JSON list of C-alpha atoms in Angstrom, two decimals:
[
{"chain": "A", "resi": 1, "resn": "UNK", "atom": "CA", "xyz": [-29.49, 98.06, -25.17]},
{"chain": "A", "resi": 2, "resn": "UNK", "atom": "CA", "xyz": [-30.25, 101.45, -24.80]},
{"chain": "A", "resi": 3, "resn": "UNK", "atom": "CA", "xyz": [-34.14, 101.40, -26.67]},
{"chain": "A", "resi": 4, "resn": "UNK", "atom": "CA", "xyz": [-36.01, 101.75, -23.63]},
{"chain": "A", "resi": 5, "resn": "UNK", "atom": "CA", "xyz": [-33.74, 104.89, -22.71]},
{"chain": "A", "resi": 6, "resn": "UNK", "atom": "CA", "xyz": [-33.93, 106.56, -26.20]},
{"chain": "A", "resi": 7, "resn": "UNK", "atom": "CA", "xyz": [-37.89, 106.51, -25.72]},
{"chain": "A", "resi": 8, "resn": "UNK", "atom": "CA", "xyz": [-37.92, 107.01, -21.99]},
{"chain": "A", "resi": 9, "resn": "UNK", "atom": "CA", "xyz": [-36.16, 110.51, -23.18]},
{"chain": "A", "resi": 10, "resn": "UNK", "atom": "CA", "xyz": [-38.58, 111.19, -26.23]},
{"chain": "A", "resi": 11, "resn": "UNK", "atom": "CA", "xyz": [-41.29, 110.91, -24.03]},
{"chain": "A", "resi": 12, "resn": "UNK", "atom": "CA", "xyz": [-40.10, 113.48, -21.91]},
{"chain": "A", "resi": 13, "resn": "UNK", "atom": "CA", "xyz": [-39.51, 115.82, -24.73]},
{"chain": "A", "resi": 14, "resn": "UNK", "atom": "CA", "xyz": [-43.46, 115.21, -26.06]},
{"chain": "A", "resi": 15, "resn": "UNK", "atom": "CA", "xyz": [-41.97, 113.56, -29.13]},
{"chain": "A", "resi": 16, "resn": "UNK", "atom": "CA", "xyz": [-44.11, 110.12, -28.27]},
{"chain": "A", "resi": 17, "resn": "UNK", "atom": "CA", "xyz": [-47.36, 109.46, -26.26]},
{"chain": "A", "resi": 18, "resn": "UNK", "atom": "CA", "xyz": [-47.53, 107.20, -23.29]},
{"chain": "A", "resi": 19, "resn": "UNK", "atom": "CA", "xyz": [-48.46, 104.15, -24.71]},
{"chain": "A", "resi": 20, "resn": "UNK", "atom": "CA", "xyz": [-45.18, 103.87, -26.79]},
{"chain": "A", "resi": 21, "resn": "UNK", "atom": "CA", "xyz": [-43.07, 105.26, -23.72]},
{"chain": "A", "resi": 22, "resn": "UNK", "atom": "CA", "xyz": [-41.75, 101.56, -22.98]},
{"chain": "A", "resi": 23, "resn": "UNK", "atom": "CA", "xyz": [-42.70, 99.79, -25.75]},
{"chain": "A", "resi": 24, "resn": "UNK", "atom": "CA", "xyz": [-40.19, 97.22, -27.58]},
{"chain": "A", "resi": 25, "resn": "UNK", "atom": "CA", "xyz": [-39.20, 97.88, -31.06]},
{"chain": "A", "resi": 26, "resn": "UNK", "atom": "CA", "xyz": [-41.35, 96.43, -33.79]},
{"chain": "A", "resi": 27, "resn": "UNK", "atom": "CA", "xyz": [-40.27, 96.73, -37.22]},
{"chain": "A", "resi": 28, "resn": "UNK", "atom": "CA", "xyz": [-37.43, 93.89, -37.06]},
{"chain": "A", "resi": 29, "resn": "UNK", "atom": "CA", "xyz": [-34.45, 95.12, -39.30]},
{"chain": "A", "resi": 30, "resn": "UNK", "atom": "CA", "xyz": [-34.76, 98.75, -37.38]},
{"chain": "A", "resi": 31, "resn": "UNK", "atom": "CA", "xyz": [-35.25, 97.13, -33.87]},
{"chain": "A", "resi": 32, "resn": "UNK", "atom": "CA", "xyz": [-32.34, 94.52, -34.47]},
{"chain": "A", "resi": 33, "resn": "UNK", "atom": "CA", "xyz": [-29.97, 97.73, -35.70]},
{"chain": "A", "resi": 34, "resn": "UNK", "atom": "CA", "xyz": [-31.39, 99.75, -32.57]},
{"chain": "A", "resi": 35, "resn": "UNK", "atom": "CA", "xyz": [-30.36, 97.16, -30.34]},
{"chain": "A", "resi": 36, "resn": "UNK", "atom": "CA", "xyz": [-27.11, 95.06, -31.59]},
{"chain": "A", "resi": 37, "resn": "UNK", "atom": "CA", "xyz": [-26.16, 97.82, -33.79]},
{"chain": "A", "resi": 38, "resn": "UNK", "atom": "CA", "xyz": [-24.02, 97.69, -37.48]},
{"chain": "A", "resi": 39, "resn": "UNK", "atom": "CA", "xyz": [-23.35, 93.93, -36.48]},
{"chain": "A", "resi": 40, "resn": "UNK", "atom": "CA", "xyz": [-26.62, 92.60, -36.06]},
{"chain": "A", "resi": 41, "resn": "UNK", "atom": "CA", "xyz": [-28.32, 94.46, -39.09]},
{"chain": "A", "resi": 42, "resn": "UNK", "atom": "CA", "xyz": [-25.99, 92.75, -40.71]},
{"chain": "A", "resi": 43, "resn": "UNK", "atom": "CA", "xyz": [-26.21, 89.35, -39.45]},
{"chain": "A", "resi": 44, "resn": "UNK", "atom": "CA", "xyz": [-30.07, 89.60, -40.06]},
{"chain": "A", "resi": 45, "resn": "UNK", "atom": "CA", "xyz": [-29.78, 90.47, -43.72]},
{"chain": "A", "resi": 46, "resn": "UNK", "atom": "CA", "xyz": [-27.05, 87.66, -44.39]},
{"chain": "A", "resi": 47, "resn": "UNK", "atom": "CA", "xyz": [-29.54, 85.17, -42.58]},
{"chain": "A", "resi": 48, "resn": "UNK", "atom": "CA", "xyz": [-31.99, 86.45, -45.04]},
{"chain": "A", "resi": 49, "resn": "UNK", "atom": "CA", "xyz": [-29.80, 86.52, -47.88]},
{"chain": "A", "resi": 50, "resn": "UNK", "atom": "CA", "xyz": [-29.33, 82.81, -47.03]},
{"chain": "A", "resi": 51, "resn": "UNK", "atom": "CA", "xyz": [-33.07, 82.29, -47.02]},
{"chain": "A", "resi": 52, "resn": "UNK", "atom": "CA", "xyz": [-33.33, 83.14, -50.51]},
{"chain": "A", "resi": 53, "resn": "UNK", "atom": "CA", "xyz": [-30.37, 81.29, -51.66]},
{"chain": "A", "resi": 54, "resn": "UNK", "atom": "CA", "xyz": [-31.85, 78.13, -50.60]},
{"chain": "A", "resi": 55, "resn": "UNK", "atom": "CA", "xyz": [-35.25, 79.38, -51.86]},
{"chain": "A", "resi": 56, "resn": "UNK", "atom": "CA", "xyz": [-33.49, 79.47, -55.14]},
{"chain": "A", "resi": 57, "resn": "UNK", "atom": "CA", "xyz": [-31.65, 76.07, -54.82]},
{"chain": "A", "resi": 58, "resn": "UNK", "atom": "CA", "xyz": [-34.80, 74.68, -53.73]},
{"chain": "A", "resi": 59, "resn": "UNK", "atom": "CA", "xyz": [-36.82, 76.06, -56.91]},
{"chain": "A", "resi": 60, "resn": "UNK", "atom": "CA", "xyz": [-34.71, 74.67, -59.62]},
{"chain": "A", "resi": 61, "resn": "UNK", "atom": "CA", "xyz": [-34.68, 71.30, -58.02]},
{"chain": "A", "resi": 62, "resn": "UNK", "atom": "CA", "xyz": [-36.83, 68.54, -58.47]},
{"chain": "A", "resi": 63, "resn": "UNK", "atom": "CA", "xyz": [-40.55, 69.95, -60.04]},
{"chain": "A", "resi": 64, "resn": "UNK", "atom": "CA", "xyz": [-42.31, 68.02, -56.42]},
{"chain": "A", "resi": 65, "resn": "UNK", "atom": "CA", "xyz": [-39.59, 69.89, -54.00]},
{"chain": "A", "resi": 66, "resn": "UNK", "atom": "CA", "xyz": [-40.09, 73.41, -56.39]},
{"chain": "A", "resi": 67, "resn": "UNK", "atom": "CA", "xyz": [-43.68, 72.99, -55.27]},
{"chain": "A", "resi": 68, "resn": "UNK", "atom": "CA", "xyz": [-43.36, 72.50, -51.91]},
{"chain": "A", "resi": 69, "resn": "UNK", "atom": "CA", "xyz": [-40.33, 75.33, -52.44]},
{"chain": "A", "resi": 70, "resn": "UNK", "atom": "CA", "xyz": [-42.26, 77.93, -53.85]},
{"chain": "A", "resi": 71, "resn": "UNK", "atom": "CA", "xyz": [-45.30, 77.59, -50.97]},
{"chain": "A", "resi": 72, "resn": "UNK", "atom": "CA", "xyz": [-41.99, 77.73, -48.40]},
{"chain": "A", "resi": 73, "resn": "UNK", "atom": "CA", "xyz": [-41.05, 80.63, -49.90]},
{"chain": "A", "resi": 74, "resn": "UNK", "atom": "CA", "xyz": [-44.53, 82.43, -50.45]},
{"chain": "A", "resi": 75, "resn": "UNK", "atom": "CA", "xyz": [-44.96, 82.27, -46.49]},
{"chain": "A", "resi": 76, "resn": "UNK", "atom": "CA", "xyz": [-41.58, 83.53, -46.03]},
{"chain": "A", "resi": 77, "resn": "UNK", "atom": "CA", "xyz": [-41.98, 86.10, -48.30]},
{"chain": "A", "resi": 78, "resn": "UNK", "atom": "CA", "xyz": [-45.16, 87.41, -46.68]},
{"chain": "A", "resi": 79, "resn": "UNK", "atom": "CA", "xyz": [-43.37, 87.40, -42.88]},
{"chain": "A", "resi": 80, "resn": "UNK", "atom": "CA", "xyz": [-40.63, 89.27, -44.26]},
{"chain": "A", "resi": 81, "resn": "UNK", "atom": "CA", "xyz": [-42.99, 91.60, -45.62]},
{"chain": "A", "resi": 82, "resn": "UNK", "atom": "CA", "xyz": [-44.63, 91.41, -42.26]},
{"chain": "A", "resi": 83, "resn": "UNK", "atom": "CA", "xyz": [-41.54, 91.75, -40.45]},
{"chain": "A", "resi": 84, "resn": "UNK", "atom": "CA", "xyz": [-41.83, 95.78, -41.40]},
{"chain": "A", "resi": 85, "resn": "UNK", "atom": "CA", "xyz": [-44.02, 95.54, -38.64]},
{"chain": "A", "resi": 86, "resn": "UNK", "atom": "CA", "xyz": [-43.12, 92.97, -36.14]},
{"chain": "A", "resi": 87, "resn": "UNK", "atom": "CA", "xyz": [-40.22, 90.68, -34.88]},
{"chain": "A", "resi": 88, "resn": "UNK", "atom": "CA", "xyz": [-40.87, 87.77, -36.86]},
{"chain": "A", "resi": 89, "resn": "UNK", "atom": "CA", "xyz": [-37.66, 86.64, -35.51]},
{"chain": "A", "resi": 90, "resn": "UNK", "atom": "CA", "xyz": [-39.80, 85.28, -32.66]},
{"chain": "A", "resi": 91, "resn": "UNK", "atom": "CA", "xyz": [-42.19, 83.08, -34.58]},
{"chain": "A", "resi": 92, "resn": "UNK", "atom": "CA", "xyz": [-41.79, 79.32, -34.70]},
{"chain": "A", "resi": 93, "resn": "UNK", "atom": "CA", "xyz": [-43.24, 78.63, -37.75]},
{"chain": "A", "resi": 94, "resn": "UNK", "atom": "CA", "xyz": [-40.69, 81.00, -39.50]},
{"chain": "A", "resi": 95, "resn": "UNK", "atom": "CA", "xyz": [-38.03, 78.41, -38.17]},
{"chain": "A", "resi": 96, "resn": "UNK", "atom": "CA", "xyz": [-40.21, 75.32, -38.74]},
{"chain": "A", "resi": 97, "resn": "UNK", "atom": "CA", "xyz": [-40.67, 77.16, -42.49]},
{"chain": "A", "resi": 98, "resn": "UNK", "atom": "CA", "xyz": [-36.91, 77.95, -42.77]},
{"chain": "A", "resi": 99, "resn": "UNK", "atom": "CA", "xyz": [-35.71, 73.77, -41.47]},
{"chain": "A", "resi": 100, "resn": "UNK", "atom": "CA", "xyz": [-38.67, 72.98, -44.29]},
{"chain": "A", "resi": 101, "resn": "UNK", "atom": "CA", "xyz": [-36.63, 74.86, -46.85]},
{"chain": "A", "resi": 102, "resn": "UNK", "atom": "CA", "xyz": [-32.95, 74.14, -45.51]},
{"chain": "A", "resi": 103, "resn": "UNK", "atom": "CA", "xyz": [-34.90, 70.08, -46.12]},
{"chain": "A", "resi": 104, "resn": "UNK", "atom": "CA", "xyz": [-35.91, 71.13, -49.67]},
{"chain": "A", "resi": 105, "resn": "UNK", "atom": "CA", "xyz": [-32.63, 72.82, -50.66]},
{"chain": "A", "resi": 106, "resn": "UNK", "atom": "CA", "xyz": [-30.82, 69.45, -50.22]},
{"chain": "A", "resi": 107, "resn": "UNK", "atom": "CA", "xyz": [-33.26, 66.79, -51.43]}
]
């Protein structure tokens, strides 16, 4: 909870320019570990750890559901990717993509 303080102070210091003074973390993993600490990083990488395993389930299933798996997965993949840059946590169709999958894992 203390983000907003941490740049607050690096502001002062000349470390940061203005526009990033009270802006909210972006790159997800970092900004999750900034804010809930040890506990939270972790919770986030076991949720995506989770994604894959039913990405996985999902692909050696039926060759229709590996399909509609793999193009799942491919968007997935890319927010992840994206999520280096933004809190993806926060999207809906990351959700609507991961009940999609959760669907296809148990088909």
């Amino acid at each position: 909870g203390g983000f907003h303080a941490e740049t607050e102070r690096a502001y002062q210091q000349g470390l940061i320019h203005a526009p990033y003074r009270r802006a909210d973390p972006h790159a997800e993993l970092l900004g999750r570990l900034a804010e809930t600490g040890v506990v939270g990083g972790v919770t986030l990488l076991l949720l995506w750890w989770g994604i894959g395993r039913f990405g996985w389930t999902a692909l050696c299933g039926e060759p229709a559901s590996a399909w509609a798996s793999s193009a799942v997965l491919a968007g997935l993949f890319g927010v992840l990717v994206n999520s280096l840059n933004a809190d993806v946590m926060n999207f809906r169709f990351v959700w609507g993509g991961l009940g999609l999958l959760r669907g296809l894992a148990h088909s």
